[in-house]
Each structure stands twice: as structure tokens, then as C-alpha cells.
């Protein structure tokens, strides 16, 4: 089955994204669950989780895809950036689980001139750690 979707805004609440997707005739859609240009994310209120989930079911919207914020760099050789990036990925995995989102898009980042092999290894370790830290699979 062909699905049609687009990136929609969460302005005014996550549940508004489902409304916007439906209004545009989408079967599927993508969102940022938080500000894409920030390291910090606010906790998601249970009411928003419940409304989002019920609207997905009511409107038969699937799949829903989340997009990671832009700042994380999972290939970074800089330890502070790398650590924050792994935490941001783990946090987003938790947010996806809370919202019933099965797919997550992320930019893997840049090795910033370090060996490509080292960048690939950091990405692989970041994925393993973030999955473990998020309690997910």
C-alpha cells in the first residue's frame, strides 16, 4: 500500500501534527518531537501523549516518523559533543516509544577530519549505547 506523507509542525501541541497531516490528506507524516535546533527538550505531558495516540488511531495515520534535532553528531571525535549526541539520541528514542513512533531519522554526523573508521565506530557505539540507555530495542 502506498502511503503519502510530509513533515508537519507540532506547534501548539504534538496532537496538532496529526490534525495537520489529516487536513493535508496524508496517510503518514514526520515530525520533530522537540525543537530541532536545541539540545534541550521538554518532557511530554501525558495528556499530549494520549491525544496524539488517539488521533493517530482515529485518523488511521501510519507510519509516523520522528526526526532527530540537528545538533547531535554521532561521529564526532569531540567527547563532549559525542556524549551530548548519544544522550540526545537516547532521549529521542524514549520520546518515540512514549508516542508510539516506530521510525526515527537521524543525520549520523561528521568525523570532522578524523579517520573514517573511527567515525563509523563512534556511530556504531552511539547507537548501541543510546538503545541500551533508552531501555528500547
mmCIF file of N, CA and C in Angstrom:
data_model
loop_
_atom_site.group_PDB
_atom_site.id
_atom_site.type_symbol
_atom_site.label_atom_id
_atom_site.label_comp_id
_atom_site.label_asym_id
_atom_site.label_seq_id
_atom_site.Cartn_x
_atom_site.Cartn_y
_atom_site.Cartn_z
ATOM 1 N N UNK A 1 0.841 -1.180 0.000
ATOM 2 C CA UNK A 1 0.000 0.000 0.000
ATOM 3 C C UNK A 1 0.884 1.241 0.000
ATOM 4 N N UNK A 2 0.614 2.137 -0.869
ATOM 5 C CA UNK A 2 1.338 3.396 -0.958
ATOM 6 C C UNK A 2 0.857 4.346 0.129
ATOM 7 N N UNK A 3 1.796 4.958 0.822
ATOM 8 C CA UNK A 3 1.480 5.933 1.857
ATOM 9 C C UNK A 3 1.997 7.295 1.428
ATOM 10 N N UNK A 4 1.210 8.322 1.657
ATOM 11 C CA UNK A 4 1.598 9.685 1.330
ATOM 12 C C UNK A 4 1.757 10.469 2.620
ATOM 13 N N UNK A 5 2.891 11.109 2.773
ATOM 14 C CA UNK A 5 3.115 11.874 3.985
ATOM 15 C C UNK A 5 4.025 13.057 3.743
ATOM 16 N N UNK A 6 4.162 13.863 4.769
ATOM 17 C CA UNK A 6 5.039 15.031 4.722
ATOM 18 C C UNK A 6 5.447 15.400 6.145
ATOM 19 N N UNK A 7 6.398 16.304 6.238
ATOM 20 C CA UNK A 7 6.820 16.812 7.537
ATOM 21 C C UNK A 7 5.799 17.848 7.973
ATOM 22 N N UNK A 8 5.257 17.691 9.193
ATOM 23 C CA UNK A 8 4.280 18.647 9.699
ATOM 24 C C UNK A 8 4.745 19.227 11.035
ATOM 25 N N UNK A 9 4.247 20.386 11.338
ATOM 26 C CA UNK A 9 4.619 21.121 12.542
ATOM 27 C C UNK A 9 3.901 20.569 13.772
ATOM 28 N N UNK A 10 4.582 20.683 14.925
ATOM 29 C CA UNK A 10 3.954 20.336 16.207
ATOM 30 C C UNK A 10 3.550 21.589 16.978
ATOM 31 N N UNK A 11 3.615 22.741 16.343
ATOM 32 C CA UNK A 11 3.258 23.998 17.010
ATOM 33 C C UNK A 11 1.872 23.877 17.638
ATOM 34 N N UNK A 12 1.776 24.282 18.889
ATOM 35 C CA UNK A 12 0.504 24.218 19.591
ATOM 36 C C UNK A 12 0.242 22.879 20.257
ATOM 37 N N UNK A 13 1.141 21.928 20.108
ATOM 38 C CA UNK A 13 0.997 20.617 20.739
ATOM 39 C C UNK A 13 1.196 19.498 19.735
ATOM 40 N N UNK A 14 1.779 18.414 20.207
ATOM 41 C CA UNK A 14 2.044 17.263 19.338
ATOM 42 C C UNK A 14 0.804 16.761 18.624
ATOM 43 N N UNK A 15 -0.318 16.775 19.341
ATOM 44 C CA UNK A 15 -1.559 16.260 18.754
ATOM 45 C C UNK A 15 -1.985 17.063 17.524
ATOM 46 N N UNK A 16 -1.548 18.329 17.459
ATOM 47 C CA UNK A 16 -1.889 19.169 16.305
ATOM 48 C C UNK A 16 -1.239 18.643 15.024
ATOM 49 N N UNK A 17 -0.107 17.948 15.171
ATOM 50 C CA UNK A 17 0.571 17.392 13.997
ATOM 51 C C UNK A 17 -0.326 16.378 13.293
ATOM 52 N N UNK A 18 -1.009 15.540 14.053
ATOM 53 C CA UNK A 18 -1.922 14.559 13.454
ATOM 54 C C UNK A 18 -3.064 15.270 12.732
ATOM 55 N N UNK A 19 -3.587 16.321 13.340
ATOM 56 C CA UNK A 19 -4.650 17.098 12.697
ATOM 57 C C UNK A 19 -4.150 17.694 11.378
ATOM 58 N N UNK A 20 -2.935 18.245 11.409
ATOM 59 C CA UNK A 20 -2.382 18.866 10.199
ATOM 60 C C UNK A 20 -2.152 17.833 9.101
ATOM 61 N N UNK A 21 -1.647 16.676 9.485
ATOM 62 C CA UNK A 21 -1.416 15.623 8.498
ATOM 63 C C UNK A 21 -2.727 15.197 7.846
ATOM 64 N N UNK A 22 -3.752 15.041 8.657
ATOM 65 C CA UNK A 22 -5.057 14.643 8.127
ATOM 66 C C UNK A 22 -5.624 15.715 7.194
ATOM 67 N N UNK A 23 -5.527 16.975 7.614
ATOM 68 C CA UNK A 23 -6.037 18.084 6.795
ATOM 69 C C UNK A 23 -5.355 18.143 5.435
ATOM 70 N N UNK A 24 -4.094 17.710 5.384
ATOM 71 C CA UNK A 24 -3.347 17.741 4.123
ATOM 72 C C UNK A 24 -3.532 16.458 3.313
ATOM 73 N N UNK A 25 -4.344 15.535 3.823
ATOM 74 C CA UNK A 25 -4.617 14.299 3.097
ATOM 75 C C UNK A 25 -3.540 13.241 3.227
ATOM 76 N N UNK A 26 -2.745 13.330 4.275
ATOM 77 C CA UNK A 26 -1.657 12.371 4.463
ATOM 78 C C UNK A 26 -2.153 11.070 5.096
ATOM 79 N N UNK A 27 -1.456 9.996 4.786
ATOM 80 C CA UNK A 27 -1.633 8.715 5.466
ATOM 81 C C UNK A 27 -0.538 8.530 6.520
ATOM 82 N N UNK A 28 0.582 9.202 6.289
ATOM 83 C CA UNK A 28 1.769 9.099 7.130
ATOM 84 C C UNK A 28 2.321 10.517 7.298
ATOM 85 N N UNK A 29 3.213 10.692 8.284
ATOM 86 C CA UNK A 29 3.837 12.004 8.433
ATOM 87 C C UNK A 29 5.084 11.914 9.278
ATOM 88 N N UNK A 30 5.864 12.993 9.233
ATOM 89 C CA UNK A 30 7.095 13.096 10.007
ATOM 90 C C UNK A 30 7.027 14.350 10.860
ATOM 91 N N UNK A 31 7.607 14.263 12.062
ATOM 92 C CA UNK A 31 7.646 15.410 12.970
ATOM 93 C C UNK A 31 8.999 15.494 13.663
ATOM 94 N N UNK A 32 9.286 16.650 14.193
ATOM 95 C CA UNK A 32 10.290 16.807 15.231
ATOM 96 C C UNK A 32 9.493 16.757 16.527
ATOM 97 N N UNK A 33 9.868 15.930 17.477
ATOM 98 C CA UNK A 33 9.125 15.883 18.735
ATOM 99 C C UNK A 33 9.547 17.005 19.683
ATOM 100 N N UNK A 34 10.578 17.735 19.291
ATOM 101 C CA UNK A 34 11.122 18.812 20.104
ATOM 102 C C UNK A 34 11.769 19.840 19.171
ATOM 103 N N UNK A 35 12.240 20.929 19.729
ATOM 104 C CA UNK A 35 12.906 21.961 18.930
ATOM 105 C C UNK A 35 14.120 21.350 18.225
ATOM 106 N N UNK A 36 14.177 21.391 16.896
ATOM 107 C CA UNK A 36 15.281 20.762 16.181
ATOM 108 C C UNK A 36 16.607 21.504 16.277
ATOM 109 N N UNK A 37 16.595 22.698 16.839
ATOM 110 C CA UNK A 37 17.823 23.482 16.918
ATOM 111 C C UNK A 37 18.269 23.695 18.368
ATOM 112 N N UNK A 38 17.960 22.734 19.216
ATOM 113 C CA UNK A 38 18.301 22.844 20.636
ATOM 114 C C UNK A 38 18.742 21.486 21.176
ATOM 115 N N UNK A 39 19.576 21.520 22.189
ATOM 116 C CA UNK A 39 19.969 20.287 22.870
ATOM 117 C C UNK A 39 18.904 19.852 23.870
ATOM 118 N N UNK A 40 18.152 20.801 24.372
ATOM 119 C CA UNK A 40 17.167 20.508 25.425
ATOM 120 C C UNK A 40 15.806 20.176 24.834
ATOM 121 N N UNK A 41 15.107 19.302 25.539
ATOM 122 C CA UNK A 41 13.724 19.011 25.151
ATOM 123 C C UNK A 41 12.873 18.956 26.408
ATOM 124 N N UNK A 42 11.670 19.483 26.287
ATOM 125 C CA UNK A 42 10.748 19.465 27.418
ATOM 126 C C UNK A 42 10.122 18.083 27.530
ATOM 127 N N UNK A 43 9.808 17.655 28.741
ATOM 128 C CA UNK A 43 9.068 16.394 28.879
ATOM 129 C C UNK A 43 7.717 16.503 28.168
ATOM 130 N N UNK A 44 7.239 15.379 27.689
ATOM 131 C CA UNK A 44 5.946 15.359 27.010
ATOM 132 C C UNK A 44 4.873 15.054 28.050
ATOM 133 N N UNK A 45 3.880 15.913 28.148
ATOM 134 C CA UNK A 45 2.786 15.719 29.103
ATOM 135 C C UNK A 45 1.969 14.487 28.706
ATOM 136 N N UNK A 46 1.515 13.765 29.704
ATOM 137 C CA UNK A 46 0.714 12.567 29.444
ATOM 138 C C UNK A 46 -0.520 12.879 28.602
ATOM 139 N N UNK A 47 -1.124 14.031 28.824
ATOM 140 C CA UNK A 47 -2.296 14.413 28.040
ATOM 141 C C UNK A 47 -1.944 14.516 26.549
ATOM 142 N N UNK A 48 -0.774 15.076 26.240
ATOM 143 C CA UNK A 48 -0.342 15.178 24.842
ATOM 144 C C UNK A 48 -0.095 13.794 24.246
ATOM 145 N N UNK A 49 0.514 12.920 25.029
ATOM 146 C CA UNK A 49 0.754 11.546 24.571
ATOM 147 C C UNK A 49 -0.578 10.868 24.248
ATOM 148 N N UNK A 50 -1.523 11.001 25.154
ATOM 149 C CA UNK A 50 -2.832 10.359 24.969
ATOM 150 C C UNK A 50 -3.569 10.921 23.752
ATOM 151 N N UNK A 51 -3.585 12.246 23.612
ATOM 152 C CA UNK A 51 -4.262 12.870 22.475
ATOM 153 C C UNK A 51 -3.594 12.491 21.153
ATOM 154 N N UNK A 52 -2.274 12.520 21.122
ATOM 155 C CA UNK A 52 -1.525 12.155 19.922
ATOM 156 C C UNK A 52 -1.868 10.721 19.510
ATOM 157 N N UNK A 53 -1.781 9.814 20.466
ATOM 158 C CA UNK A 53 -2.056 8.392 20.180
ATOM 159 C C UNK A 53 -3.484 8.171 19.699
ATOM 160 N N UNK A 54 -4.442 8.812 20.356
ATOM 161 C CA UNK A 54 -5.838 8.602 19.960
ATOM 162 C C UNK A 54 -6.116 9.166 18.570
ATOM 163 N N UNK A 55 -5.480 10.282 18.223
ATOM 164 C CA UNK A 55 -5.696 10.859 16.889
ATOM 165 C C UNK A 55 -5.038 10.013 15.803
ATOM 166 N N UNK A 56 -3.895 9.417 16.114
ATOM 167 C CA UNK A 56 -3.280 8.522 15.130
ATOM 168 C C UNK A 56 -4.218 7.367 14.799
ATOM 169 N N UNK A 57 -4.818 6.810 15.834
ATOM 170 C CA UNK A 57 -5.761 5.704 15.621
ATOM 171 C C UNK A 57 -7.025 6.179 14.906
ATOM 172 N N UNK A 58 -7.573 7.270 15.382
ATOM 173 C CA UNK A 58 -8.810 7.789 14.803
ATOM 174 C C UNK A 58 -8.641 8.111 13.318
ATOM 175 N N UNK A 59 -7.506 8.705 12.956
ATOM 176 C CA UNK A 59 -7.271 9.125 11.582
ATOM 177 C C UNK A 59 -6.567 8.050 10.752
ATOM 178 N N UNK A 60 -6.217 6.923 11.374
ATOM 179 C CA UNK A 60 -5.505 5.827 10.701
ATOM 180 C C UNK A 60 -4.225 6.337 10.032
ATOM 181 N N UNK A 61 -3.417 7.057 10.810
ATOM 182 C CA UNK A 61 -2.157 7.600 10.320
ATOM 183 C C UNK A 61 -1.009 6.680 10.712
ATOM 184 N N UNK A 62 -0.326 6.162 9.712
ATOM 185 C CA UNK A 62 0.868 5.356 9.972
ATOM 186 C C UNK A 62 1.598 5.115 8.670
ATOM 187 N N UNK A 63 2.890 5.051 8.666
ATOM 188 C CA UNK A 63 3.720 5.223 9.851
ATOM 189 C C UNK A 63 3.919 6.699 10.192
ATOM 190 N N UNK A 64 4.319 6.909 11.423
ATOM 191 C CA UNK A 64 4.749 8.227 11.877
ATOM 192 C C UNK A 64 6.261 8.132 12.057
ATOM 193 N N UNK A 65 6.959 9.142 11.605
ATOM 194 C CA UNK A 65 8.411 9.169 11.664
ATOM 195 C C UNK A 65 8.837 10.397 12.457
ATOM 196 N N UNK A 66 9.774 10.205 13.360
ATOM 197 C CA UNK A 66 10.356 11.333 14.081
ATOM 198 C C UNK A 66 11.700 11.666 13.446
ATOM 199 N N UNK A 67 12.076 12.914 13.534
ATOM 200 C CA UNK A 67 13.375 13.365 13.026
ATOM 201 C C UNK A 67 14.161 13.921 14.198
ATOM 202 N N UNK A 68 15.378 13.437 14.363
ATOM 203 C CA UNK A 68 16.254 13.937 15.428
ATOM 204 C C UNK A 68 16.548 15.422 15.240
ATOM 205 N N UNK A 69 16.819 16.133 16.331
ATOM 206 C CA UNK A 69 17.297 17.507 16.206
ATOM 207 C C UNK A 69 18.587 17.543 15.373
ATOM 208 N N UNK A 70 18.953 18.712 14.918
ATOM 209 C CA UNK A 70 20.094 18.869 14.027
ATOM 210 C C UNK A 70 21.452 18.900 14.737
ATOM 211 N N UNK A 71 21.515 19.239 16.013
ATOM 212 C CA UNK A 71 22.795 19.435 16.688
ATOM 213 C C UNK A 71 23.598 18.159 16.956
ATOM 214 N N UNK A 72 22.986 17.033 17.281
ATOM 215 C CA UNK A 72 23.779 15.836 17.571
ATOM 216 C C UNK A 72 24.684 15.417 16.411
ATOM 217 N N UNK A 73 25.858 14.926 16.791
ATOM 218 C CA UNK A 73 26.852 14.439 15.836
ATOM 219 C C UNK A 73 27.401 13.129 16.393
ATOM 220 N N UNK A 74 26.843 12.030 15.947
ATOM 221 C CA UNK A 74 27.209 10.708 16.472
ATOM 222 C C UNK A 74 28.586 10.243 16.017
ATOM 223 N N UNK A 75 29.194 10.918 15.067
ATOM 224 C CA UNK A 75 30.529 10.566 14.584
ATOM 225 C C UNK A 75 31.609 11.488 15.157
ATOM 226 N N UNK A 76 31.219 12.440 15.978
ATOM 227 C CA UNK A 76 32.156 13.458 16.449
ATOM 228 C C UNK A 76 33.310 12.869 17.250
ATOM 229 N N UNK A 77 34.548 13.318 16.955
ATOM 230 C CA UNK A 77 35.685 12.912 17.779
ATOM 231 C C UNK A 77 35.787 13.742 19.063
ATOM 232 N N UNK A 78 34.956 14.769 19.176
ATOM 233 C CA UNK A 78 34.956 15.633 20.372
ATOM 234 C C UNK A 78 34.077 14.992 21.437
ATOM 235 N N UNK A 79 34.684 14.603 22.555
ATOM 236 C CA UNK A 79 33.990 13.827 23.574
ATOM 237 C C UNK A 79 32.733 14.501 24.120
ATOM 238 N N UNK A 80 32.777 15.807 24.363
ATOM 239 C CA UNK A 80 31.600 16.485 24.924
ATOM 240 C C UNK A 80 30.436 16.461 23.924
ATOM 241 N N UNK A 81 30.705 16.770 22.671
ATOM 242 C CA UNK A 81 29.665 16.746 21.640
ATOM 243 C C UNK A 81 29.142 15.325 21.469
ATOM 244 N N UNK A 82 30.044 14.373 21.450
ATOM 245 C CA UNK A 82 29.654 12.966 21.277
ATOM 246 C C UNK A 82 28.740 12.516 22.416
ATOM 247 N N UNK A 83 29.125 12.826 23.643
ATOM 248 C CA UNK A 83 28.330 12.432 24.814
ATOM 249 C C UNK A 83 26.935 13.058 24.767
ATOM 250 N N UNK A 84 26.865 14.332 24.460
ATOM 251 C CA UNK A 84 25.563 15.010 24.353
ATOM 252 C C UNK A 84 24.731 14.415 23.222
ATOM 253 N N UNK A 85 25.399 14.027 22.154
ATOM 254 C CA UNK A 85 24.711 13.451 20.998
ATOM 255 C C UNK A 85 24.099 12.099 21.327
ATOM 256 N N UNK A 86 24.850 11.275 22.035
ATOM 257 C CA UNK A 86 24.332 9.961 22.436
ATOM 258 C C UNK A 86 23.141 10.144 23.372
ATOM 259 N N UNK A 87 23.250 11.087 24.302
ATOM 260 C CA UNK A 87 22.138 11.348 25.225
ATOM 261 C C UNK A 87 20.916 11.861 24.472
ATOM 262 N N UNK A 88 21.125 12.737 23.501
ATOM 263 C CA UNK A 88 20.007 13.265 22.710
ATOM 264 C C UNK A 88 19.314 12.140 21.937
ATOM 265 N N UNK A 89 20.096 11.212 21.404
ATOM 266 C CA UNK A 89 19.507 10.078 20.697
ATOM 267 C C UNK A 89 18.716 9.195 21.655
ATOM 268 N N UNK A 90 19.276 8.906 22.818
ATOM 269 C CA UNK A 90 18.556 8.094 23.810
ATOM 270 C C UNK A 90 17.260 8.781 24.225
ATOM 271 N N UNK A 91 17.324 10.085 24.457
ATOM 272 C CA UNK A 91 16.124 10.840 24.833
ATOM 273 C C UNK A 91 15.062 10.768 23.731
ATOM 274 N N UNK A 92 15.489 10.891 22.486
ATOM 275 C CA UNK A 92 14.531 10.847 21.380
ATOM 276 C C UNK A 92 13.928 9.453 21.225
ATOM 277 N N UNK A 93 14.711 8.436 21.471
ATOM 278 C CA UNK A 93 14.173 7.071 21.427
ATOM 279 C C UNK A 93 13.080 6.882 22.485
ATOM 280 N N UNK A 94 13.288 7.456 23.660
ATOM 281 C CA UNK A 94 12.266 7.396 24.708
ATOM 282 C C UNK A 94 11.017 8.145 24.256
ATOM 283 N N UNK A 95 11.204 9.325 23.703
ATOM 284 C CA UNK A 95 10.065 10.121 23.233
ATOM 285 C C UNK A 95 9.290 9.356 22.156
ATOM 286 N N UNK A 96 10.011 8.709 21.259
ATOM 287 C CA UNK A 96 9.348 7.916 20.210
ATOM 288 C C UNK A 96 8.537 6.779 20.828
ATOM 289 N N UNK A 97 9.114 6.105 21.796
ATOM 290 C CA UNK A 97 8.389 4.998 22.436
ATOM 291 C C UNK A 97 7.123 5.507 23.122
ATOM 292 N N UNK A 98 7.217 6.624 23.839
ATOM 293 C CA UNK A 98 6.056 7.196 24.515
ATOM 294 C C UNK A 98 4.944 7.538 23.536
ATOM 295 N N UNK A 99 5.330 7.991 22.347
ATOM 296 C CA UNK A 99 4.361 8.443 21.349
ATOM 297 C C UNK A 99 3.945 7.339 20.374
ATOM 298 N N UNK A 100 4.544 6.166 20.501
ATOM 299 C CA UNK A 100 4.208 5.073 19.586
ATOM 300 C C UNK A 100 4.789 5.264 18.196
ATOM 301 N N UNK A 101 5.902 5.969 18.103
ATOM 302 C CA UNK A 101 6.564 6.219 16.822
ATOM 303 C C UNK A 101 7.632 5.151 16.612
ATOM 304 N N UNK A 102 7.521 4.440 15.507
ATOM 305 C CA UNK A 102 8.414 3.303 15.245
ATOM 306 C C UNK A 102 9.657 3.654 14.426
ATOM 307 N N UNK A 103 9.688 4.835 13.837
ATOM 308 C CA UNK A 103 10.792 5.190 12.949
ATOM 309 C C UNK A 103 11.412 6.510 13.373
ATOM 310 N N UNK A 104 12.747 6.558 13.290
ATOM 311 C CA UNK A 104 13.494 7.751 13.676
ATOM 312 C C UNK A 104 14.568 8.036 12.634
ATOM 313 N N UNK A 105 14.553 9.245 12.105
ATOM 314 C CA UNK A 105 15.563 9.697 11.155
ATOM 315 C C UNK A 105 16.615 10.477 11.925
ATOM 316 N N UNK A 106 17.869 10.194 11.650
ATOM 317 C CA UNK A 106 18.945 10.976 12.239
ATOM 318 C C UNK A 106 20.042 11.167 11.205
ATOM 319 N N UNK A 107 20.720 12.293 11.293
ATOM 320 C CA UNK A 107 21.923 12.511 10.498
ATOM 321 C C UNK A 107 23.062 11.953 11.345
ATOM 322 N N UNK A 108 23.873 11.113 10.773
ATOM 323 C CA UNK A 108 24.909 10.443 11.551
ATOM 324 C C UNK A 108 26.024 11.376 11.979
ATOM 325 N N UNK A 109 26.218 12.450 11.250
ATOM 326 C CA UNK A 109 27.199 13.442 11.657
ATOM 327 C C UNK A 109 28.462 13.390 10.824
ATOM 328 N N UNK A 110 29.462 14.055 11.335
ATOM 329 C CA UNK A 110 30.735 14.193 10.642
ATOM 330 C C UNK A 110 31.867 13.785 11.566
ATOM 331 N N UNK A 111 32.868 13.130 10.990
ATOM 332 C CA UNK A 111 34.044 12.760 11.785
ATOM 333 C C UNK A 111 35.014 13.927 11.931
ATOM 334 N N UNK A 112 34.664 15.073 11.335
ATOM 335 C CA UNK A 112 35.434 16.321 11.470
ATOM 336 C C UNK A 112 36.911 16.145 11.125
ATOM 337 N N UNK A 113 37.184 15.331 10.113
ATOM 338 C CA UNK A 113 38.552 15.142 9.657
ATOM 339 C C UNK A 113 39.277 13.974 10.303
ATOM 340 N N UNK A 114 38.688 13.361 11.299
ATOM 341 C CA UNK A 114 39.301 12.179 11.916
ATOM 342 C C UNK A 114 39.194 11.007 10.934
ATOM 343 N N UNK A 115 39.801 9.920 11.266
ATOM 344 C CA UNK A 115 39.736 8.727 10.410
ATOM 345 C C UNK A 115 38.291 8.298 10.213
ATOM 346 N N UNK A 116 37.936 7.945 8.989
ATOM 347 C CA UNK A 116 36.574 7.488 8.704
ATOM 348 C C UNK A 116 36.214 6.280 9.550
ATOM 349 N N UNK A 117 37.146 5.371 9.708
ATOM 350 C CA UNK A 117 36.915 4.173 10.519
ATOM 351 C C UNK A 117 36.533 4.562 11.944
ATOM 352 N N UNK A 118 37.210 5.535 12.513
ATOM 353 C CA UNK A 118 36.905 5.986 13.876
ATOM 354 C C UNK A 118 35.507 6.579 13.951
ATOM 355 N N UNK A 119 35.127 7.360 12.945
ATOM 356 C CA UNK A 119 33.784 7.932 12.900
ATOM 357 C C UNK A 119 32.725 6.840 12.838
ATOM 358 N N UNK A 120 32.944 5.821 11.993
ATOM 359 C CA UNK A 120 31.979 4.707 11.892
ATOM 360 C C UNK A 120 31.865 3.953 13.213
ATOM 361 N N UNK A 121 32.998 3.749 13.868
ATOM 362 C CA UNK A 121 32.980 3.046 15.160
ATOM 363 C C UNK A 121 32.227 3.851 16.216
ATOM 364 N N UNK A 122 32.412 5.162 16.221
ATOM 365 C CA UNK A 122 31.698 6.003 17.196
ATOM 366 C C UNK A 122 30.192 5.966 16.934
ATOM 367 N N UNK A 123 29.801 5.991 15.662
ATOM 368 C CA UNK A 123 28.380 5.899 15.327
ATOM 369 C C UNK A 123 27.806 4.579 15.828
ATOM 370 N N UNK A 124 28.494 3.480 15.556
ATOM 371 C CA UNK A 124 28.002 2.161 15.985
ATOM 372 C C UNK A 124 27.880 2.094 17.506
ATOM 373 N N UNK A 125 28.869 2.596 18.206
ATOM 374 C CA UNK A 125 28.822 2.596 19.677
ATOM 375 C C UNK A 125 27.718 3.515 20.193
ATOM 376 N N UNK A 126 27.540 4.647 19.532
ATOM 377 C CA UNK A 126 26.480 5.585 19.939
ATOM 378 C C UNK A 126 25.114 4.915 19.822
ATOM 379 N N UNK A 127 24.887 4.220 18.719
ATOM 380 C CA UNK A 127 23.599 3.538 18.534
ATOM 381 C C UNK A 127 23.378 2.483 19.614
ATOM 382 N N UNK A 128 24.388 1.677 19.879
ATOM 383 C CA UNK A 128 24.266 0.641 20.909
ATOM 384 C C UNK A 128 23.975 1.260 22.278
ATOM 385 N N UNK A 129 24.737 2.294 22.624
ATOM 386 C CA UNK A 129 24.584 2.920 23.945
ATOM 387 C C UNK A 129 23.224 3.602 24.076
ATOM 388 N N UNK A 130 22.817 4.334 23.067
ATOM 389 C CA UNK A 130 21.542 5.049 23.125
ATOM 390 C C UNK A 130 20.369 4.072 23.239
ATOM 391 N N UNK A 131 20.423 2.979 22.503
ATOM 392 C CA UNK A 131 19.364 1.968 22.592
ATOM 393 C C UNK A 131 19.334 1.370 23.995
ATOM 394 N N UNK A 132 20.497 1.028 24.509
ATOM 395 C CA UNK A 132 20.561 0.471 25.867
ATOM 396 C C UNK A 132 20.086 1.483 26.908
ATOM 397 N N UNK A 133 20.560 2.731 26.803
ATOM 398 C CA UNK A 133 20.201 3.766 27.782
ATOM 399 C C UNK A 133 18.719 4.142 27.730
ATOM 400 N N UNK A 134 18.098 3.957 26.570
ATOM 401 C CA UNK A 134 16.684 4.316 26.426
ATOM 402 C C UNK A 134 15.755 3.186 26.868
ATOM 403 N N UNK A 135 16.334 2.031 27.146
ATOM 404 C CA UNK A 135 15.519 0.882 27.549
ATOM 405 C C UNK A 135 14.739 0.303 26.373
ATOM 406 N N UNK A 136 15.161 0.629 25.180
ATOM 407 C CA UNK A 136 14.441 0.184 23.987
ATOM 408 C C UNK A 136 15.099 -0.953 23.270
ATOM 409 N N UNK A 137 14.561 -1.220 22.089
ATOM 410 C CA UNK A 137 15.103 -2.295 21.264
ATOM 411 C C UNK A 137 15.391 -1.804 19.856
#
